[in-house]
Tab-separated table of C-alpha atoms in Angstrom:
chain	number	residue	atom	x	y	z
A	105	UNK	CA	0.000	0.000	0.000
A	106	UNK	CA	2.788	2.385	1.081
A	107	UNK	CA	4.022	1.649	-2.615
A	108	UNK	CA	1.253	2.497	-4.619
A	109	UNK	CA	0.142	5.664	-2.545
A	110	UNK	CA	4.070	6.969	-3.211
A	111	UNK	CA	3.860	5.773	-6.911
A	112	UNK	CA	0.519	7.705	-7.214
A	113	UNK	CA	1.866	10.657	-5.503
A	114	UNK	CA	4.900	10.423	-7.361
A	115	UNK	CA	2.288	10.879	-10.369
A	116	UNK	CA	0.867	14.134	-9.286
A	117	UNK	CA	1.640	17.356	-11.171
A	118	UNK	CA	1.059	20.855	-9.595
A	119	UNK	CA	-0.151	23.286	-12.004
A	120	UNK	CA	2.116	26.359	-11.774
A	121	UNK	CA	1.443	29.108	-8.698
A	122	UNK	CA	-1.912	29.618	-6.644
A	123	UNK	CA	-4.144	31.318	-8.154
A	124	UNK	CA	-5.960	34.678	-6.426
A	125	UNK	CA	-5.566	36.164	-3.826
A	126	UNK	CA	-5.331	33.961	-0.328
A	127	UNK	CA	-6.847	32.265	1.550
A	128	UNK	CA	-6.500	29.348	-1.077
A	129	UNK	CA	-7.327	25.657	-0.839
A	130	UNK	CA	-5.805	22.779	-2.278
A	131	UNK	CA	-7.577	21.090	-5.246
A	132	UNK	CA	-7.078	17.917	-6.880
A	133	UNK	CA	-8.511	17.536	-10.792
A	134	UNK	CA	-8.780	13.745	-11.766
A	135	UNK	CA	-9.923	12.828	-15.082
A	136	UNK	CA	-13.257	11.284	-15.265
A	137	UNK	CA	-12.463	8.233	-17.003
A	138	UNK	CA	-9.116	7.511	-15.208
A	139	UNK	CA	-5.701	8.676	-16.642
A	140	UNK	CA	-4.797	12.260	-17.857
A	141	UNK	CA	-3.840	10.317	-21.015
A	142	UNK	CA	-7.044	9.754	-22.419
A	143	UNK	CA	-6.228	11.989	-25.494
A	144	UNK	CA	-3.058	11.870	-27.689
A	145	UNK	CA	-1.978	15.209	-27.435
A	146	UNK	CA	-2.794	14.886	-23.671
A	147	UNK	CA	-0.757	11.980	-23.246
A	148	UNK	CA	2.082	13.669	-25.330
A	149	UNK	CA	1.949	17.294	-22.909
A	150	UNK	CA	2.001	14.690	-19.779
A	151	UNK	CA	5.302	12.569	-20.793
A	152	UNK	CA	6.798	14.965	-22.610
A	153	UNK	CA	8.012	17.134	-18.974
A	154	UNK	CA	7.132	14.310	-16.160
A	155	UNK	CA	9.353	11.507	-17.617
A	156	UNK	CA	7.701	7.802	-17.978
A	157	UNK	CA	4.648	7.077	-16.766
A	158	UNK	CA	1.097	8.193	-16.725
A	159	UNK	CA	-0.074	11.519	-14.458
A	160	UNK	CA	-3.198	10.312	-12.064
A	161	UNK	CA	-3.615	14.484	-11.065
A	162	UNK	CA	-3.176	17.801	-10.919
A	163	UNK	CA	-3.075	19.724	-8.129
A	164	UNK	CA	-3.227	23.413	-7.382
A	165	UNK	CA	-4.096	25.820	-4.998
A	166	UNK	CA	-7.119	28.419	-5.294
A	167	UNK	CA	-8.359	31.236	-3.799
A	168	UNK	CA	-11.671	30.743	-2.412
A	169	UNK	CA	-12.927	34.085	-4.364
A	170	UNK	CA	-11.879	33.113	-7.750
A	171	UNK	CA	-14.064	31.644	-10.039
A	172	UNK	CA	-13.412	28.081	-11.396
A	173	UNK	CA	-12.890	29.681	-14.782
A	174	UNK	CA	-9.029	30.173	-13.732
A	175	UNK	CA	-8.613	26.439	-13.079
A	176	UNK	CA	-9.270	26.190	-17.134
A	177	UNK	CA	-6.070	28.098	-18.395
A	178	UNK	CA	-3.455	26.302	-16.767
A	179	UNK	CA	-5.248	22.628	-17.057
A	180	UNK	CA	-6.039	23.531	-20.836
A	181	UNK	CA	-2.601	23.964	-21.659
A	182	UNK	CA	-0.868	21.081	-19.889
A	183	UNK	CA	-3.407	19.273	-21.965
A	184	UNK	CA	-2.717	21.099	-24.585
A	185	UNK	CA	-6.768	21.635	-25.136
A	186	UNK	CA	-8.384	24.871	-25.945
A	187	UNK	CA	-9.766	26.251	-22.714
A	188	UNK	CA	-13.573	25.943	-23.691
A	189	UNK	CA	-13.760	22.542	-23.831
A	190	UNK	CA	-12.821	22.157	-19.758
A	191	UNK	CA	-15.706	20.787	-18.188
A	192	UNK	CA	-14.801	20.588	-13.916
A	193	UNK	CA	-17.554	18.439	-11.695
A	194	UNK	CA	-17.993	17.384	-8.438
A	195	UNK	CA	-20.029	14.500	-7.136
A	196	UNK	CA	-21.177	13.843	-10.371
A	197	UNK	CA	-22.575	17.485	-10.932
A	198	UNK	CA	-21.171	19.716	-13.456
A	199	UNK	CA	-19.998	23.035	-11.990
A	200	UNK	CA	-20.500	26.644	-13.118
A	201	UNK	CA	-16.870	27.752	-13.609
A	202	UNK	CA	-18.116	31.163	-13.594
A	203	UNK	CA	-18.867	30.969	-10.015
A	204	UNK	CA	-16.052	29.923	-6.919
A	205	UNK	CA	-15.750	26.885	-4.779
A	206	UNK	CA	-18.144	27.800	-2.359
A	207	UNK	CA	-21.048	29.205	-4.768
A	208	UNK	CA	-20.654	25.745	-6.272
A	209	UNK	CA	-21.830	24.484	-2.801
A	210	UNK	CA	-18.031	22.823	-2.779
A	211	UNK	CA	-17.528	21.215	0.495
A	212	UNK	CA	-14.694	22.474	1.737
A	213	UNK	CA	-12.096	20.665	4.049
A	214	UNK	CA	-11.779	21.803	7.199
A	215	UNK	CA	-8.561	23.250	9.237
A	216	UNK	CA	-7.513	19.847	10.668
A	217	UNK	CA	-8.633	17.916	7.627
A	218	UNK	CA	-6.208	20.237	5.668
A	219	UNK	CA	-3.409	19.693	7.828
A	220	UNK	CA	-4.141	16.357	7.525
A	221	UNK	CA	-3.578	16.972	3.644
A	222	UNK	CA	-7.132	16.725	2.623
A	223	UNK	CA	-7.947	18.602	-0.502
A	224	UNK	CA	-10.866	19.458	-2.562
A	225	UNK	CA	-11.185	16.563	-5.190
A	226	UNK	CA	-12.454	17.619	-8.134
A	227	UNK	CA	-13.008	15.799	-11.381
A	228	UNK	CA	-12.363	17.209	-15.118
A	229	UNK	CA	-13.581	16.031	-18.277
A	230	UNK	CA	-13.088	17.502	-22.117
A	231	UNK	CA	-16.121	18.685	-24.643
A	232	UNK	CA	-14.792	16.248	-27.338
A	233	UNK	CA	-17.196	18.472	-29.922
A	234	UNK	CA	-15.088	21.350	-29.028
A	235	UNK	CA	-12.107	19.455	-28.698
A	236	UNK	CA	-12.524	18.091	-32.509
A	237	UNK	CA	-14.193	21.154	-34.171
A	238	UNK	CA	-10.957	22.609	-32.724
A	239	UNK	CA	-8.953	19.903	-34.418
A	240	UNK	CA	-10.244	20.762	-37.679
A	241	UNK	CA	-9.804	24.026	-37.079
A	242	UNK	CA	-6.589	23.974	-36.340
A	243	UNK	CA	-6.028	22.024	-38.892
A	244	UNK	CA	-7.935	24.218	-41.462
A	245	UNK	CA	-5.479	26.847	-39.624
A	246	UNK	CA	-2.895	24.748	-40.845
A	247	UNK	CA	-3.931	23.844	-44.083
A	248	UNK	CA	-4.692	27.749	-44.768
A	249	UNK	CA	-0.641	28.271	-43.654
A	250	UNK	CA	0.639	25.718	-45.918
A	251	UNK	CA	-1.215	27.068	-49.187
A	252	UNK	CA	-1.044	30.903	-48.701
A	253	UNK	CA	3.385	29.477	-48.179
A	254	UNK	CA	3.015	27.315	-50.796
A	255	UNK	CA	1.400	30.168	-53.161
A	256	UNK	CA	3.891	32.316	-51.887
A	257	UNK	CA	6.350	30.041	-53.725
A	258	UNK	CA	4.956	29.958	-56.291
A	259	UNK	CA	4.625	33.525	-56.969
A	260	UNK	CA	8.104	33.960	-55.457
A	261	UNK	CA	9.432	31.812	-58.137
A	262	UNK	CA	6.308	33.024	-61.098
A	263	UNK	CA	8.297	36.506	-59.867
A	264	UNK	CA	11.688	35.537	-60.204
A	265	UNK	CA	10.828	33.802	-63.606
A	266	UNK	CA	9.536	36.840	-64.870
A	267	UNK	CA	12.434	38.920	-63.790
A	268	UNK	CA	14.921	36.492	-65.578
A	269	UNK	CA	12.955	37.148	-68.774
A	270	UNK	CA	12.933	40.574	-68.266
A	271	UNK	CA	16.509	40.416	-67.920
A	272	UNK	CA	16.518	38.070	-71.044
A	273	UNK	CA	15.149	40.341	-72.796
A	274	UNK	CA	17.170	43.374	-71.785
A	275	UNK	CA	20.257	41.500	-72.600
A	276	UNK	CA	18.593	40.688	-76.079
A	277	UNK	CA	17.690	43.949	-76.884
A	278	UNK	CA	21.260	44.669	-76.191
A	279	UNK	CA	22.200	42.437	-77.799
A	280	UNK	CA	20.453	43.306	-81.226
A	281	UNK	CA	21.962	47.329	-80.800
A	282	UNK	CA	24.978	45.779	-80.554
A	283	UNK	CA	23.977	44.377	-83.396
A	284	UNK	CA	22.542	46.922	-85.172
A	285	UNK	CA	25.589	49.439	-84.500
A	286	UNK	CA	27.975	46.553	-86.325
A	287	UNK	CA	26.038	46.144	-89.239
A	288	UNK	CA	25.390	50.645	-89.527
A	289	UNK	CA	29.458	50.466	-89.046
A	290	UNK	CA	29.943	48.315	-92.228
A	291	UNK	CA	27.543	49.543	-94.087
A	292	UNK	CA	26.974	53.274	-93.635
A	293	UNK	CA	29.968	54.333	-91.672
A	294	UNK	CA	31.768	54.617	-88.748
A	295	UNK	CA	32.281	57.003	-86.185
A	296	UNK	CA	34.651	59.918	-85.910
A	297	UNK	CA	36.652	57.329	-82.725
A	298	UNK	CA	36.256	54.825	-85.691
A	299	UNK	CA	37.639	56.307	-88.086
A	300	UNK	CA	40.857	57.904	-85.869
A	301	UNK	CA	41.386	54.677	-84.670
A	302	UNK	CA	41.227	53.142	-88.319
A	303	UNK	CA	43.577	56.161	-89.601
A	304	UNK	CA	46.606	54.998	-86.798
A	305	UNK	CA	46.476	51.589	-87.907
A	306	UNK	CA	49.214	50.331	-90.119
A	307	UNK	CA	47.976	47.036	-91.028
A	308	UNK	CA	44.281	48.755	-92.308
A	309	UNK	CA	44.521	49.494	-96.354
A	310	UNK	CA	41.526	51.618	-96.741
A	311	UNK	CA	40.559	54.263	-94.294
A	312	UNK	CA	36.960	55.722	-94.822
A	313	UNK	CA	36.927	58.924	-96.083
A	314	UNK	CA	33.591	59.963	-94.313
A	315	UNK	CA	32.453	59.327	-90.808
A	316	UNK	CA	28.907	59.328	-89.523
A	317	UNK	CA	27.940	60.656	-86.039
A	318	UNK	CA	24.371	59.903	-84.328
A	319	UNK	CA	22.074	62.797	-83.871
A	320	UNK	CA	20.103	63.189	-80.798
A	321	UNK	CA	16.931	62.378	-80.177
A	322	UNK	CA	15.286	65.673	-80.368
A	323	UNK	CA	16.622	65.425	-84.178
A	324	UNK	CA	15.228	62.691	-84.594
A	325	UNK	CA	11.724	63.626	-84.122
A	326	UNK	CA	12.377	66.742	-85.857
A	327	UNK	CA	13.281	65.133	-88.945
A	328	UNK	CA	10.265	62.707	-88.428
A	329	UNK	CA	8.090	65.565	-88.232
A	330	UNK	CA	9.811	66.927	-91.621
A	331	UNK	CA	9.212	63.667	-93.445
A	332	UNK	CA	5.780	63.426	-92.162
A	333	UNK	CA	4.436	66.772	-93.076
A	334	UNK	CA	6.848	67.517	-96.293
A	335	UNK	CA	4.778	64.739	-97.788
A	336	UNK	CA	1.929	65.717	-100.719
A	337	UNK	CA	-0.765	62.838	-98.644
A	338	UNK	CA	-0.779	61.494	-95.420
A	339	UNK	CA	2.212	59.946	-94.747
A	340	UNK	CA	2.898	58.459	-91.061
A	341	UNK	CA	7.105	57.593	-91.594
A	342	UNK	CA	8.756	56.072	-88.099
A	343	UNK	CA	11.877	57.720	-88.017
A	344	UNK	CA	14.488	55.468	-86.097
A	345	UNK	CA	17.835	56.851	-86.319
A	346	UNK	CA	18.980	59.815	-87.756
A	347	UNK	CA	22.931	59.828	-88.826
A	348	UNK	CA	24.750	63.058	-89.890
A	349	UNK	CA	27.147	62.068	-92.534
A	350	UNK	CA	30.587	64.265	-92.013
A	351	UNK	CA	33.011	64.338	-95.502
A	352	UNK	CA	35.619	67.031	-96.043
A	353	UNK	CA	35.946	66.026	-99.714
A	354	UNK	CA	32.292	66.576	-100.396
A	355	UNK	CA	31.793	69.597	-98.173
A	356	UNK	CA	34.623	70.868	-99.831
A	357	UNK	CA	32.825	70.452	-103.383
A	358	UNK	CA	29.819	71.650	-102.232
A	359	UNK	CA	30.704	74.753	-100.314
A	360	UNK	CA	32.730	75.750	-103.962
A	361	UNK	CA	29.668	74.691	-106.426
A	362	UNK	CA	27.401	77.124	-104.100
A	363	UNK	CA	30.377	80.075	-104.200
A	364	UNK	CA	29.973	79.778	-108.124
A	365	UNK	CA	25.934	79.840	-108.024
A	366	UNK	CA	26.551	83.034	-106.044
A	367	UNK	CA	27.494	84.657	-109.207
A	368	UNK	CA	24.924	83.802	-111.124
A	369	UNK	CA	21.601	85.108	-112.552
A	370	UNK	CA	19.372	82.459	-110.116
A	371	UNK	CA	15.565	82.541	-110.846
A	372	UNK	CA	14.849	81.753	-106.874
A	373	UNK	CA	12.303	79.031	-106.803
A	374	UNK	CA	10.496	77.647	-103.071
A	375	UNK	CA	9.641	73.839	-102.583
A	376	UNK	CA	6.941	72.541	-99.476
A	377	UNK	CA	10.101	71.190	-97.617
A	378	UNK	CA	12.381	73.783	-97.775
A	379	UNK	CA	9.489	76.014	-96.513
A	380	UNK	CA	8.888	73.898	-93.626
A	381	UNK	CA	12.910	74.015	-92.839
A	382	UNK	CA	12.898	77.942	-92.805
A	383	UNK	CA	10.205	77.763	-90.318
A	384	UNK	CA	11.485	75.398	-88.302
A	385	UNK	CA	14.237	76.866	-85.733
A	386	UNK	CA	15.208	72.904	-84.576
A	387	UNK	CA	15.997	72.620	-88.666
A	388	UNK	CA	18.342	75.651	-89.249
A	389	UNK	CA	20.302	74.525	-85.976
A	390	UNK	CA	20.916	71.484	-88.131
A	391	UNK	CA	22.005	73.533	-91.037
A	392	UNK	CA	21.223	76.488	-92.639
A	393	UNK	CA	20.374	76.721	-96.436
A	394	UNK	CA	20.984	79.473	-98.821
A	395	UNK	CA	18.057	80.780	-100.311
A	396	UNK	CA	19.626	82.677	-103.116
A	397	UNK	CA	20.876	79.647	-104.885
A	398	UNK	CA	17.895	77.459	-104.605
A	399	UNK	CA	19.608	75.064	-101.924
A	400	UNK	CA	17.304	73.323	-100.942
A	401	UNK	CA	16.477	70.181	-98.382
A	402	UNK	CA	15.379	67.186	-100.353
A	403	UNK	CA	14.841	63.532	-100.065
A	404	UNK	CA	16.631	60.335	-101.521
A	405	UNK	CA	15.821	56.858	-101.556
A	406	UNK	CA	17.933	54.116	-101.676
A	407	UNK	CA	17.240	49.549	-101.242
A	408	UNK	CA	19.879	48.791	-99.279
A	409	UNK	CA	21.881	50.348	-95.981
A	410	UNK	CA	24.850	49.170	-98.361
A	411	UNK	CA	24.096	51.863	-101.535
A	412	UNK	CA	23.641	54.790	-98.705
A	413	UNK	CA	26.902	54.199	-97.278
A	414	UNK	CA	28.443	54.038	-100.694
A	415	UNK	CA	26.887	57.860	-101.613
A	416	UNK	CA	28.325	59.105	-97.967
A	417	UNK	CA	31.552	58.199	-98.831
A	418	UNK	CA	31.785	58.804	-102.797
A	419	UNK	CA	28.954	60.701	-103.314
A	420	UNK	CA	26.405	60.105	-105.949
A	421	UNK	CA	28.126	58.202	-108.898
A	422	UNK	CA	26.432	58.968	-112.084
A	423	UNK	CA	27.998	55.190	-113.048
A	424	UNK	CA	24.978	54.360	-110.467
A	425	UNK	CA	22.586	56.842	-111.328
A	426	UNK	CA	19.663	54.533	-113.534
A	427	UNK	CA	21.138	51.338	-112.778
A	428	UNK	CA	18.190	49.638	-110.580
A	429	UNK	CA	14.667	51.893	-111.320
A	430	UNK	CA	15.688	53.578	-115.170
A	431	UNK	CA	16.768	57.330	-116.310
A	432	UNK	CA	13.172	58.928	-117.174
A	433	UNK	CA	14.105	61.787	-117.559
A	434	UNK	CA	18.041	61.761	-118.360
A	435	UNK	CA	21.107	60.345	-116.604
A	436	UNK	CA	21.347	62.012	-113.182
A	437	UNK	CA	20.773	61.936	-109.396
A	438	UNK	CA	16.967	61.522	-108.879
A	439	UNK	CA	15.724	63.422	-105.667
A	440	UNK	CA	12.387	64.043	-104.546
A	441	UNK	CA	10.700	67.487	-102.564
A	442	UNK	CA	7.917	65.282	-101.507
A	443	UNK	CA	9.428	62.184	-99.260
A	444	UNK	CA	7.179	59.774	-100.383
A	445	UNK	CA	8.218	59.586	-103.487
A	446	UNK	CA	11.371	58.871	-102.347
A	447	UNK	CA	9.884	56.204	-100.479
A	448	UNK	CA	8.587	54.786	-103.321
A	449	UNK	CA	12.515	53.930	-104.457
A	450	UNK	CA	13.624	52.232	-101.024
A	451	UNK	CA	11.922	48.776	-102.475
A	452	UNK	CA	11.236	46.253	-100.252
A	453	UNK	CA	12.131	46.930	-96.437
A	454	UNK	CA	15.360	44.931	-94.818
A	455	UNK	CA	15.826	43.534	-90.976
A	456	UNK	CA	19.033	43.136	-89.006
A	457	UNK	CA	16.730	41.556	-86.076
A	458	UNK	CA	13.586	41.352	-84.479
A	459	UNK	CA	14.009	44.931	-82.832
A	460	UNK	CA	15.497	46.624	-85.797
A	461	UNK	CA	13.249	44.934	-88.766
A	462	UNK	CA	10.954	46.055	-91.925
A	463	UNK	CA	13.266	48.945	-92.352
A	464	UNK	CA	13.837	51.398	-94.905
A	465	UNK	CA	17.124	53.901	-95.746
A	466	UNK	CA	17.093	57.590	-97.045
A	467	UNK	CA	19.035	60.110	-97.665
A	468	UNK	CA	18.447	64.135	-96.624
A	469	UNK	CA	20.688	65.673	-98.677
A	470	UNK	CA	21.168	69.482	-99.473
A	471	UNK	CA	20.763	69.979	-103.043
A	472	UNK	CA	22.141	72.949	-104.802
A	473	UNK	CA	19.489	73.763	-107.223
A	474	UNK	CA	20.668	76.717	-109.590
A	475	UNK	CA	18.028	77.468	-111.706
A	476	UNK	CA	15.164	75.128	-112.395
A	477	UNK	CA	13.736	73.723	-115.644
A	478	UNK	CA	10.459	72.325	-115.391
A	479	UNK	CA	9.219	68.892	-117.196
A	480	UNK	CA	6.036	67.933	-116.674
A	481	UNK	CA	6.351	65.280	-119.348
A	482	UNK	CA	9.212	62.843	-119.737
A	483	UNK	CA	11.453	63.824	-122.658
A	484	UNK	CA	12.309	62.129	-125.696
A	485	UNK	CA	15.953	60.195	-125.712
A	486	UNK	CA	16.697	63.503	-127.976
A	487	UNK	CA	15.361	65.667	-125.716
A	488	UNK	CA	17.221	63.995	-122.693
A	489	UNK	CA	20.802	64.521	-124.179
A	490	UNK	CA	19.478	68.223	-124.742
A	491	UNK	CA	18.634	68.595	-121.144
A	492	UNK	CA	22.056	67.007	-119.936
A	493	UNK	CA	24.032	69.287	-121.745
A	494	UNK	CA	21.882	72.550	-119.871
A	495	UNK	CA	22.489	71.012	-117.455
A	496	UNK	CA	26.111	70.903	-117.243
A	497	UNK	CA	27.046	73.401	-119.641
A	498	UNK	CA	29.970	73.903	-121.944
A	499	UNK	CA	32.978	71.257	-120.341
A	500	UNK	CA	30.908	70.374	-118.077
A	501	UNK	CA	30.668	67.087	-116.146
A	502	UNK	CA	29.546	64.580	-113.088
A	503	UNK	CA	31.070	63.976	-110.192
A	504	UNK	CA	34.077	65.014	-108.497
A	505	UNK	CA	35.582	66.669	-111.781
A	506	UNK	CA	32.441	69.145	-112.009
């Protein structure tokens, strides 16, 4: 007997500090249907800070003016049970835990009985509706936590998949404007760094005579806006890039062709784009044309990037002139007031890459005019050997020797 009565006291948990304020009397919770264990997550709380064995009670002490509701919180969690589902009773009558000891109509032990070590025995059972709607939801609690994290992987990695293919495609649009700027340097031209660099190499037989430097983009759109409104009908031209071409040689020819048209009788004519050039201050910061000699702005079309470059860095070549779209009107350089025309000459549009495709060349050129003969019909092969040598005059020729 001594044997069991120390096992069972051995077995005996106190539940933390009294609770209220004193006088307090010992109580004793026993499970109704025997050990604590009764419930696996019980059973798990109870071994998992007592060591082997089963727990036959729990004791604490309580102040005589606190309502049984206290006895819940501590009990609950060593049972690791919510707090509702507590039920405490005594002699087989379910108490009001709202309501202390004594409003219960608890018996209480008296002073000798207590020294005795008497306590207030109290039984304790669980609300196993509470206890399993609190299962599920705890375990819709759970199942809520596991798919909001496992959505948050999923956009963590939908978001890091779409940054890498944002960065894909940055480094591909690089990618084609490095490109791009390769195939404009060995077609068109290089730049001025290009061309130095070229110039103080040994090894490099031919050194481009012209270099090409990239206007801004405020040039850009005001040469769009030139193309777009020089035009006789609607025309809505994307202008990409806009290159300056930069030639000694040629300037050189053309700033002495215009000194000679200085002294001459001109008949000043106007054209729609040169108009829109005098009026626009963004266009004479570009360059400014002389009036007096008919210079005027006007437009050139060309198939390939390839037969552009070739006229920045020899100029037109009346070899050339004809060779793809005819001479109607006599050999010569064909260019065009209204753009679209010019269009018209560019053929079918090229692509270097996905970015940079269905694209079209022309040339702005300055044209020194002189004086003007009209044509509204196309000549005869007489005529056109007539108008050549007006053109040109006595001696006169194409080309570099003019």
């Amino acid at each position: 007997m001594a044997a069991a009565a120390a096992a069972s006291a051995a077995n005996e948990v106190r539940l933390g500090e009294a609770i209220g304020e004193p006088p307090h009397v010992e109580v004793r919770l026993r499970q109704v249907h025997g050990s604590i264990g009764a419930s696996a997550a019980a059973s798990a709380a109870a071994s998992s800070s007592e060591g082997d064995g089963e727990v036959s009670s729990y004791l604490l002490a309580l102040s005589k003016t606190t309502p049984l509701e206290a006895i819940r919180v501590p009990l609950a969690a060593r049972l690791a049970l919510p707090s509702e589902a507590i039920l405490l009773m005594y002699e087989g009558k379910t108490l009001d835990l709202a309501c202390t000891l004594g409003d219960n109509g608890i018996v209480m032990p008296g002073p000798a009985a207590r020294r005795a070590g008497a306590k207030v025995e109290l039984m304790f059972d669980s609300d196993w509706e509470i206890v399993e709607n609190d299962k599920k939801h705890v375990a819709a609690l759970l199942h809520k936590a596991i798919t909001a994290e496992e959505e948050a992987r999923i956009e963590e990695r939908a978001q890091a998949e779409k940054l890498a293919c944002k960065e894909e495609y940055r480094r591909q649009l690089l990618r084609e404007d490095q490109q791009f700027e390769e195939y404009i340097e060995k077609y068109l031209g290089v730049s001025q760094e290009r061309q130095a660099a070229l110039a103080g190499d040994p090894e490099v037989e031919a050194v481009p005579q012209h270099h090409i430097a990239l206007c801004s983009q405020d040039e850009v759109q005001l040469i769009e806006r030139l193309m777009n409104e020089s035009a006789s009908i609607p025309f809505k031209a994307k202008v990409l890039r806009v290159y300056r071409n930069e030639h000694p040689t040629l300037l050189g020819r053309f700033l002495r062709a215009r000194e000679g048209l200085r002294a001459g009788n001109i008949e000043r004519r106007r054209t729609h784009t040169a108009s829109i050039w005098k009026n626009t201050p963004g266009l004479q910061g570009i360059a400014e044309l002389e009036a007096m000699v008919n210079e005027f702005p006007m437009w050139h079309g060309t198939t390939s990037l390839g037969a552009a470059g070739g006229i920045c860095e020899i100029g037109f070549d009346i070899s050339c002139a004809g060779s793809s779209t005819g001479s109607v009107y006599s050999p010569g350089f064909y260019l065009a007031d209204d753009p679209r025309v010019s269009h018209g000459y560019t053929k079918a549009p090229w692509s270097v890459s996905s970015q940079y495709s269905k694209l079209s060349v022309m040339l702005l050129c300055r044209v020194l005019c002189g004086n003007i003969k009209d044509s509204p019909h196309p000549p005869s092969e007489e005529q056109k050997e007539q108008l050549t040598a007006k053109c040109l005059g006595p001696g006169g020729t194409f080309g570099a020797a003019a």
